[in-house]
Amino acid sequence: MRDLPHFGPDFTWGVSTASYQIEGAVDEDGRGRSVWDEFSHTPGRILNGDTGDVACDHYHRYREDVALMADLGVDAYRFSIAWPRIQPDGVTVEPRGLDFYDRLVDTLLEHGIEPSATLFHWDSPLALEAGGGWENRDIADRFAEYARIVGERLSDRVTRWFTLNETVVFTLLGHATGIHAPGKELGFGALQVAWHQLLAHGRSVQALRAAGAQQVGPANNHCEVLPIEDTPEHRDAAGLFDLIYNRAFLDPILRGTWPLAGIVDPVAQDGDLELISQPIDFLGVNSYNPQYVAAAEPGAEIPFEMVTPEGLEYNDFGWPIIPEGFTRMLTGLKDTYGDALPPILITENGGAFNETPGEDGRVRDQRRIDYTAAHLGALHDAIDAGVDVRGYFHWSFMDNFEWAEGYSQRFGLTYVDYETQQRIPKDSFAWYRSVIDAQRDR
């Protein structure tokens, strides 16, 4: 394991979570149902029939969790706001939902932790699905109104705002393949959903700035895309996947262009790209591993396949561990977008390593330490290569509801016993704290 270089005195060290994955309390204080409530209660959708009804009970235990973050020593905490807590029916405002995030933000500030809020991490109000949900262009206006409400309440204390989280994953898994909520299988038609999310991003940037937000940007998922073999067919398949996965969610924001023109064109209106390409202050990048792609069999509806080659090291989720791919992804963004690329924050990076407490109660998750150390080293290599990266938020602060995989995969620095809700800081927690302390001592 390499020694970590210095990231500088202004580098931000943080952790991330998401509302549906940790909060629980799904029917308290006026919260409406989300698409994930509906999806997780549909038989066969989630491994072991798990739901986020209780999750980590963070809604009731946030003070305990924030105290643990303070012990960890992070500068900032990236959390998401549950839209159905704020507008249970997608329209009406629920004051008790705003009150909860008021309390959370104030508690963070009391502990010297910078609140970094994400407006949307996939838990749409179920009521909006009756009107088509994200297939309906009108949702961009609904989202802008939600952004205004939250921004006016919190932007006096929350300076860093993320608009939407991982539009690509919400599009592909939620609307193209149906693996995630809301469970739609639209194939390439899901790119219309992507367009509406991009519009929602642009409108929410405007709304947040009008409400006084100081720093605004998206949190996108990006990865290095590699052909499984160096042949024309596999290279073409990888190239198309890269357009869909990476550039379709970034070109419109940074360049005001649609990279799939003539391949898959969304229904758009004049002025859409100008709206989507509102200036942003940073780009949040979530990244875990490269993606290998193969050409599909002739005649297949989708011309590429995501594959997992043999001979690599994998985490417990089956994702390959290739730190140098992290460097190449970041330098690739710099090479592609040049001066149009704003400063980057790594908003998610981590791995599923499912170690549990030993007889002494200690969680020895050395594999997570090794993974994170390697990726921090790879991150610094990208900085040395000229990429302007200003912060790192580890995913995740604690174990949580891992979407379609339920509670089977553990990403946290903190172990959660879901039966007792006991929090146990893992070895990686102590290691990450030592990293942050060492960086500040230099």
CSV table of N, CA and C in Angstrom, one decimal, residues 226-343:
chain,number,residue,atom,x,y,z
A,226,LEU,N,-13.8,0.4,-21.5
A,226,LEU,CA,-12.8,-0.4,-22.2
A,226,LEU,C,-13.4,-1.5,-23.1
A,227,PRO,N,-13.0,-1.7,-24.3
A,227,PRO,CA,-13.4,-2.8,-25.1
A,227,PRO,C,-12.9,-4.1,-24.5
A,228,ILE,N,-13.6,-5.1,-24.5
A,228,ILE,CA,-13.2,-6.4,-23.9
A,228,ILE,C,-12.0,-7.0,-24.7
A,229,GLU,N,-12.0,-6.7,-26.0
A,229,GLU,CA,-10.9,-7.1,-26.9
A,229,GLU,C,-10.6,-5.9,-27.9
A,230,ASP,N,-9.4,-5.8,-28.3
A,230,ASP,CA,-9.0,-4.7,-29.2
A,230,ASP,C,-9.4,-5.1,-30.7
A,231,THR,N,-10.6,-5.1,-31.0
A,231,THR,CA,-11.1,-5.4,-32.3
A,231,THR,C,-12.0,-4.3,-32.7
A,232,PRO,N,-12.2,-4.0,-34.0
A,232,PRO,CA,-13.1,-2.9,-34.5
A,232,PRO,C,-14.5,-3.1,-33.9
A,233,GLU,N,-15.1,-4.3,-33.8
A,233,GLU,CA,-16.4,-4.5,-33.4
A,233,GLU,C,-16.6,-4.1,-31.9
A,234,HIS,N,-15.6,-4.6,-31.1
A,234,HIS,CA,-15.7,-4.3,-29.7
A,234,HIS,C,-15.3,-2.8,-29.4
A,235,ARG,N,-14.4,-2.2,-30.2
A,235,ARG,CA,-14.1,-0.8,-30.0
A,235,ARG,C,-15.4,0.1,-30.3
A,236,ASP,N,-16.1,-0.3,-31.4
A,236,ASP,CA,-17.3,0.5,-31.7
A,236,ASP,C,-18.3,0.4,-30.7
A,237,ALA,N,-18.5,-0.8,-30.1
A,237,ALA,CA,-19.5,-1.0,-29.1
A,237,ALA,C,-19.1,-0.2,-27.8
A,238,ALA,N,-17.8,-0.2,-27.5
A,238,ALA,CA,-17.4,0.5,-26.3
A,238,ALA,C,-17.5,2.0,-26.6
A,239,GLY,N,-17.3,2.5,-27.8
A,239,GLY,CA,-17.4,3.9,-28.1
A,239,GLY,C,-18.9,4.3,-28.0
A,240,LEU,N,-19.8,3.5,-28.4
A,240,LEU,CA,-21.2,3.9,-28.3
A,240,LEU,C,-21.6,3.9,-26.8
A,241,PHE,N,-21.2,2.9,-26.0
A,241,PHE,CA,-21.5,2.9,-24.6
A,241,PHE,C,-20.9,4.1,-23.9
A,242,ASP,N,-19.7,4.5,-24.3
A,242,ASP,CA,-19.1,5.7,-23.7
A,242,ASP,C,-20.0,7.0,-24.0
A,243,LEU,N,-20.5,7.1,-25.2
A,243,LEU,CA,-21.3,8.2,-25.6
A,243,LEU,C,-22.6,8.2,-24.7
A,244,ILE,N,-23.2,7.0,-24.5
A,244,ILE,CA,-24.4,7.0,-23.7
A,244,ILE,C,-24.1,7.2,-22.2
A,245,TYR,N,-23.1,6.5,-21.7
A,245,TYR,CA,-22.9,6.5,-20.3
A,245,TYR,C,-22.3,7.8,-19.8
A,246,ASN,N,-21.3,8.3,-20.5
A,246,ASN,CA,-20.5,9.4,-20.0
A,246,ASN,C,-20.9,10.7,-20.7
A,247,ARG,N,-20.8,10.7,-22.0
A,247,ARG,CA,-20.9,12.0,-22.7
A,247,ARG,C,-22.4,12.5,-22.8
A,248,ALA,N,-23.4,11.6,-22.9
A,248,ALA,CA,-24.7,12.1,-23.0
A,248,ALA,C,-25.2,12.9,-21.7
A,249,PHE,N,-24.5,12.7,-20.6
A,249,PHE,CA,-24.8,13.3,-19.4
A,249,PHE,C,-23.9,14.5,-19.0
A,250,LEU,N,-22.9,14.7,-19.9
A,250,LEU,CA,-21.9,15.8,-19.6
A,250,LEU,C,-21.8,16.8,-20.8
A,251,ASP,N,-21.8,16.3,-22.0
A,251,ASP,CA,-21.8,17.3,-23.1
A,251,ASP,C,-22.8,18.3,-23.1
A,252,PRO,N,-24.1,18.0,-22.8
A,252,PRO,CA,-25.1,19.0,-22.7
A,252,PRO,C,-24.9,20.1,-21.7
A,253,ILE,N,-24.3,19.7,-20.5
A,253,ILE,CA,-24.0,20.6,-19.4
A,253,ILE,C,-22.8,21.5,-19.7
A,254,LEU,N,-21.7,20.9,-20.2
A,254,LEU,CA,-20.5,21.6,-20.4
A,254,LEU,C,-20.3,22.2,-21.8
A,255,ARG,N,-20.9,21.6,-22.8
A,255,ARG,CA,-20.7,22.1,-24.1
A,255,ARG,C,-22.0,22.6,-24.8
A,256,GLY,N,-23.2,22.3,-24.2
A,256,GLY,CA,-24.4,22.7,-24.8
A,256,GLY,C,-24.7,22.0,-26.1
A,257,THR,N,-24.3,20.7,-26.1
A,257,THR,CA,-24.5,19.9,-27.3
A,257,THR,C,-25.0,18.5,-26.9
A,258,TRP,N,-25.6,17.8,-27.8
A,258,TRP,CA,-26.1,16.5,-27.6
A,258,TRP,C,-25.3,15.5,-28.4
A,259,PRO,N,-24.5,14.6,-27.8
A,259,PRO,CA,-23.5,13.8,-28.5
A,259,PRO,C,-24.1,12.6,-29.3
A,260,LEU,N,-25.4,12.3,-29.1
A,260,LEU,CA,-26.0,11.2,-29.8
A,260,LEU,C,-26.9,11.7,-30.9
A,261,ALA,N,-26.6,12.9,-31.4
A,261,ALA,CA,-27.4,13.4,-32.5
A,261,ALA,C,-27.4,12.5,-33.7
A,262,GLY,N,-28.5,12.1,-34.2
A,262,GLY,CA,-28.6,11.2,-35.4
A,262,GLY,C,-28.6,9.8,-35.0
A,263,ILE,N,-28.3,9.5,-33.7
A,263,ILE,CA,-28.3,8.1,-33.2
A,263,ILE,C,-29.6,7.9,-32.4
A,264,VAL,N,-29.7,8.7,-31.4
A,264,VAL,CA,-30.9,8.7,-30.6
A,264,VAL,C,-31.2,10.2,-30.2
A,265,ASP,N,-32.2,10.8,-30.7
A,265,ASP,CA,-32.5,12.2,-30.5
A,265,ASP,C,-33.7,12.3,-29.6
A,266,PRO,N,-33.6,13.1,-28.5
A,266,PRO,CA,-34.7,13.3,-27.6
A,266,PRO,C,-35.7,14.3,-28.3
A,267,VAL,N,-36.9,14.3,-27.8
A,267,VAL,CA,-37.9,15.3,-28.1
A,267,VAL,C,-37.5,16.6,-27.3
A,268,ALA,N,-37.1,17.6,-28.1
A,268,ALA,CA,-36.5,18.8,-27.4
A,268,ALA,C,-37.2,20.0,-27.9
A,269,GLN,N,-37.1,21.1,-27.2
A,269,GLN,CA,-37.6,22.4,-27.6
A,269,GLN,C,-36.5,23.4,-27.8
A,270,ASP,N,-36.7,24.5,-28.5
A,270,ASP,CA,-35.7,25.5,-28.7
A,270,ASP,C,-35.4,26.1,-27.3
A,271,GLY,N,-34.1,26.3,-27.1
A,271,GLY,CA,-33.6,26.8,-25.9
A,271,GLY,C,-33.3,25.8,-24.8
A,272,ASP,N,-33.6,24.5,-25.1
A,272,ASP,CA,-33.3,23.5,-24.1
A,272,ASP,C,-31.8,23.4,-23.7
A,273,LEU,N,-31.0,23.4,-24.7
A,273,LEU,CA,-29.5,23.2,-24.4
A,273,LEU,C,-29.0,24.4,-23.7
A,274,GLU,N,-29.5,25.6,-24.1
A,274,GLU,CA,-29.0,26.8,-23.3
A,274,GLU,C,-29.4,26.7,-21.9
A,275,LEU,N,-30.6,26.2,-21.6
A,275,LEU,CA,-31.0,26.0,-20.2
A,275,LEU,C,-30.2,25.0,-19.5
A,276,ILE,N,-29.9,23.8,-20.1
A,276,ILE,CA,-29.2,22.8,-19.5
A,276,ILE,C,-27.7,23.2,-19.2
A,277,SER,N,-27.2,24.0,-20.1
A,277,SER,CA,-25.8,24.4,-20.0
A,277,SER,C,-25.5,25.6,-19.1
A,278,GLN,N,-26.4,25.8,-18.1
A,278,GLN,CA,-26.2,26.9,-17.1
A,278,GLN,C,-24.8,26.7,-16.5
A,279,PRO,N,-24.1,27.8,-16.3
A,279,PRO,CA,-22.8,27.7,-15.7
A,279,PRO,C,-22.9,27.0,-14.3
A,280,ILE,N,-21.9,26.1,-14.0
A,280,ILE,CA,-21.8,25.4,-12.8
A,280,ILE,C,-20.5,25.7,-12.1
A,281,ASP,N,-20.5,25.5,-10.8
A,281,ASP,CA,-19.3,25.8,-10.0
A,281,ASP,C,-18.3,24.7,-9.9
A,282,PHE,N,-18.8,23.5,-10.0
A,282,PHE,CA,-18.0,22.3,-9.9
A,282,PHE,C,-18.7,21.1,-10.6
A,283,LEU,N,-18.0,20.1,-10.8
A,283,LEU,CA,-18.6,18.8,-11.3
A,283,LEU,C,-18.4,17.7,-10.2
A,284,GLY,N,-19.4,17.2,-9.7
A,284,GLY,CA,-19.3,16.1,-8.8
A,284,GLY,C,-19.2,14.8,-9.6
A,285,VAL,N,-18.2,14.0,-9.3
A,285,VAL,CA,-17.9,12.7,-10.0
A,285,VAL,C,-18.0,11.6,-9.1
A,286,ASN,N,-18.9,10.7,-9.3
A,286,ASN,CA,-19.0,9.4,-8.6
A,286,ASN,C,-18.3,8.4,-9.5
A,287,SER,N,-17.4,7.6,-9.0
A,287,SER,CA,-16.8,6.6,-9.8
A,287,SER,C,-16.2,5.5,-8.9
A,288,TYR,N,-16.4,4.2,-9.4
A,288,TYR,CA,-16.0,3.1,-8.6
A,288,TYR,C,-15.0,2.1,-9.4
A,289,ASN,N,-15.2,2.0,-10.7
A,289,ASN,CA,-14.5,1.1,-11.5
A,289,ASN,C,-14.6,1.3,-12.9
A,290,PRO,N,-13.7,0.8,-13.8
A,290,PRO,CA,-13.9,0.9,-15.2
A,290,PRO,C,-15.0,-0.1,-15.6
A,291,GLN,N,-15.5,0.1,-16.8
A,291,GLN,CA,-16.5,-0.8,-17.4
A,291,GLN,C,-16.0,-1.4,-18.7
A,292,TYR,N,-16.0,-2.8,-18.7
A,292,TYR,CA,-15.6,-3.5,-20.0
A,292,TYR,C,-16.9,-3.7,-20.8
A,293,VAL,N,-16.7,-3.5,-22.1
A,293,VAL,CA,-17.9,-3.6,-23.0
A,293,VAL,C,-17.5,-4.5,-24.2
A,294,ALA,N,-18.5,-5.3,-24.6
A,294,ALA,CA,-18.3,-6.2,-25.8
A,294,ALA,C,-19.4,-5.9,-26.8
A,295,ALA,N,-19.1,-6.2,-28.0
A,295,ALA,CA,-20.1,-6.1,-29.1
A,295,ALA,C,-21.2,-7.2,-28.9
A,296,ALA,N,-22.4,-6.9,-29.0
A,296,ALA,CA,-23.5,-7.8,-28.9
A,296,ALA,C,-23.6,-8.7,-30.1
A,297,GLU,N,-24.3,-9.8,-30.1
A,297,GLU,CA,-24.5,-10.6,-31.2
A,297,GLU,C,-25.3,-9.9,-32.3
A,298,PRO,N,-25.0,-10.2,-33.6
A,298,PRO,CA,-25.8,-9.5,-34.6
A,298,PRO,C,-27.3,-9.6,-34.5
A,299,GLY,N,-28.0,-8.5,-34.7
A,299,GLY,CA,-29.4,-8.5,-34.5
A,299,GLY,C,-29.9,-8.2,-33.1
A,300,ALA,N,-29.0,-8.1,-32.2
A,300,ALA,CA,-29.5,-7.8,-30.8
A,300,ALA,C,-30.1,-6.4,-30.7
A,301,GLU,N,-31.1,-6.2,-29.9
A,301,GLU,CA,-31.7,-4.9,-29.7
A,301,GLU,C,-30.8,-3.9,-29.2
A,302,ILE,N,-29.9,-4.2,-28.3
A,302,ILE,CA,-28.9,-3.3,-27.7
A,302,ILE,C,-27.5,-3.8,-28.3
A,303,PRO,N,-26.8,-2.9,-29.0
A,303,PRO,CA,-25.6,-3.4,-29.7
A,303,PRO,C,-24.4,-3.6,-28.9
A,304,PHE,N,-24.5,-3.5,-27.6
A,304,PHE,CA,-23.3,-3.7,-26.7
A,304,PHE,C,-23.7,-4.5,-25.5
A,305,GLU,N,-22.7,-5.1,-24.8
A,305,GLU,CA,-23.0,-5.9,-23.6
A,305,GLU,C,-21.9,-5.4,-22.6
A,306,MET,N,-22.3,-5.3,-21.3
A,306,MET,CA,-21.4,-5.0,-20.3
A,306,MET,C,-20.9,-6.3,-19.7
A,307,VAL,N,-19.6,-6.5,-19.7
A,307,VAL,CA,-19.0,-7.8,-19.4
A,307,VAL,C,-18.0,-7.7,-18.2
A,308,THR,N,-17.7,-8.8,-17.6
A,308,THR,CA,-16.7,-8.8,-16.5
A,308,THR,C,-15.6,-9.8,-16.8
A,309,PRO,N,-14.4,-9.4,-17.3
A,309,PRO,CA,-13.4,-10.3,-17.7
A,309,PRO,C,-12.8,-11.1,-16.5
A,310,GLU,N,-12.3,-12.3,-16.7
A,310,GLU,CA,-11.6,-13.0,-15.7
A,310,GLU,C,-10.2,-12.5,-15.4
A,311,GLY,N,-9.7,-12.9,-14.3
A,311,GLY,CA,-8.3,-12.6,-14.0
A,311,GLY,C,-8.1,-11.3,-13.3
A,312,LEU,N,-9.2,-10.6,-12.9
A,312,LEU,CA,-9.0,-9.3,-12.2
A,312,LEU,C,-9.5,-9.5,-10.7
A,313,GLU,N,-9.1,-8.6,-9.9
A,313,GLU,CA,-9.6,-8.6,-8.5
A,313,GLU,C,-10.9,-7.9,-8.4
A,314,TYR,N,-11.8,-8.5,-7.7
A,314,TYR,CA,-13.2,-7.9,-7.6
A,314,TYR,C,-13.6,-7.7,-6.1
A,315,ASN,N,-14.5,-6.7,-5.9
A,315,ASN,CA,-15.0,-6.5,-4.6
A,315,ASN,C,-16.2,-7.5,-4.4
A,316,ASP,N,-16.9,-7.4,-3.3
A,316,ASP,CA,-18.0,-8.4,-3.0
A,316,ASP,C,-19.2,-8.2,-3.9
A,317,PHE,N,-19.3,-7.0,-4.5
A,317,PHE,CA,-20.4,-6.7,-5.4
A,317,PHE,C,-20.1,-7.3,-6.9
A,318,GLY,N,-18.8,-7.7,-7.1
A,318,GLY,CA,-18.4,-8.2,-8.4
A,318,GLY,C,-17.9,-7.1,-9.3
A,319,TRP,N,-17.5,-5.9,-8.7
A,319,TRP,CA,-17.0,-4.8,-9.5
A,319,TRP,C,-15.4,-4.9,-9.5
A,320,PRO,N,-14.8,-4.8,-10.6
A,320,PRO,CA,-13.4,-4.9,-10.7
A,320,PRO,C,-12.7,-3.8,-10.0
A,321,ILE,N,-11.5,-4.1,-9.4
A,321,ILE,CA,-10.7,-3.1,-8.7
A,321,ILE,C,-9.5,-2.7,-9.5
A,322,ILE,N,-9.6,-1.6,-10.1
A,322,ILE,CA,-8.5,-1.1,-11.1
A,322,ILE,C,-8.3,0.4,-10.8
A,323,PRO,N,-7.4,0.7,-9.8
A,323,PRO,CA,-7.2,2.1,-9.4
A,323,PRO,C,-6.7,3.0,-10.6
A,324,GLU,N,-5.9,2.4,-11.4
A,324,GLU,CA,-5.4,3.2,-12.5
A,324,GLU,C,-6.5,3.7,-13.5
A,325,GLY,N,-7.6,2.9,-13.5
A,325,GLY,CA,-8.7,3.3,-14.3
A,325,GLY,C,-9.3,4.6,-13.8
A,326,PHE,N,-9.2,4.8,-12.5
A,326,PHE,CA,-9.7,6.1,-11.8
A,326,PHE,C,-8.9,7.2,-12.4
A,327,THR,N,-7.6,7.1,-12.4
A,327,THR,CA,-6.7,8.1,-13.0
A,327,THR,C,-7.1,8.4,-14.4
A,328,ARG,N,-7.2,7.3,-15.2
A,328,ARG,CA,-7.5,7.5,-16.7
A,328,ARG,C,-8.8,8.2,-16.9
A,329,MET,N,-9.8,7.8,-16.1
A,329,MET,CA,-11.2,8.4,-16.2
A,329,MET,C,-11.1,9.9,-16.0
A,330,LEU,N,-10.3,10.4,-15.0
A,330,LEU,CA,-10.2,11.8,-14.7
A,330,LEU,C,-9.4,12.5,-15.7
A,331,THR,N,-8.3,12.0,-16.1
A,331,THR,CA,-7.5,12.7,-17.1
A,331,THR,C,-8.2,12.7,-18.5
A,332,GLY,N,-9.1,11.6,-18.7
A,332,GLY,CA,-9.9,11.6,-19.9
A,332,GLY,C,-10.9,12.7,-19.9
A,333,LEU,N,-11.5,13.0,-18.8
A,333,LEU,CA,-12.4,14.2,-18.7
A,333,LEU,C,-11.7,15.5,-19.0
A,334,LYS,N,-10.5,15.6,-18.5
A,334,LYS,CA,-9.7,16.8,-18.8
A,334,LYS,C,-9.4,16.9,-20.3
A,335,ASP,N,-8.9,15.8,-20.8
A,335,ASP,CA,-8.6,15.8,-22.3
A,335,ASP,C,-9.8,16.1,-23.1
A,336,THR,N,-11.0,15.6,-22.8
A,336,THR,CA,-12.2,15.8,-23.6
A,336,THR,C,-12.7,17.2,-23.5
A,337,TYR,N,-12.8,17.7,-22.3
A,337,TYR,CA,-13.5,19.0,-22.1
A,337,TYR,C,-12.6,20.2,-21.9
A,338,GLY,N,-11.3,20.0,-21.6
A,338,GLY,CA,-10.4,21.1,-21.5
A,338,GLY,C,-10.8,22.2,-20.6
A,339,ASP,N,-10.8,23.4,-21.0
A,339,ASP,CA,-11.1,24.6,-20.2
A,339,ASP,C,-12.6,24.6,-19.8
A,340,ALA,N,-13.4,23.8,-20.5
A,340,ALA,CA,-14.9,23.8,-20.1
A,340,ALA,C,-15.1,22.9,-18.9
A,341,LEU,N,-14.1,22.2,-18.5
A,341,LEU,CA,-14.3,21.3,-17.3
A,341,LEU,C,-14.1,22.2,-16.0
A,342,PRO,N,-15.1,22.2,-15.2
A,342,PRO,CA,-14.9,23.0,-13.9
A,342,PRO,C,-14.2,22.2,-12.9
A,343,PRO,N,-13.8,22.8,-11.7
A,343,PRO,CA,-13.2,22.0,-10.7
A,343,PRO,C,-14.0,20.7,-10.3
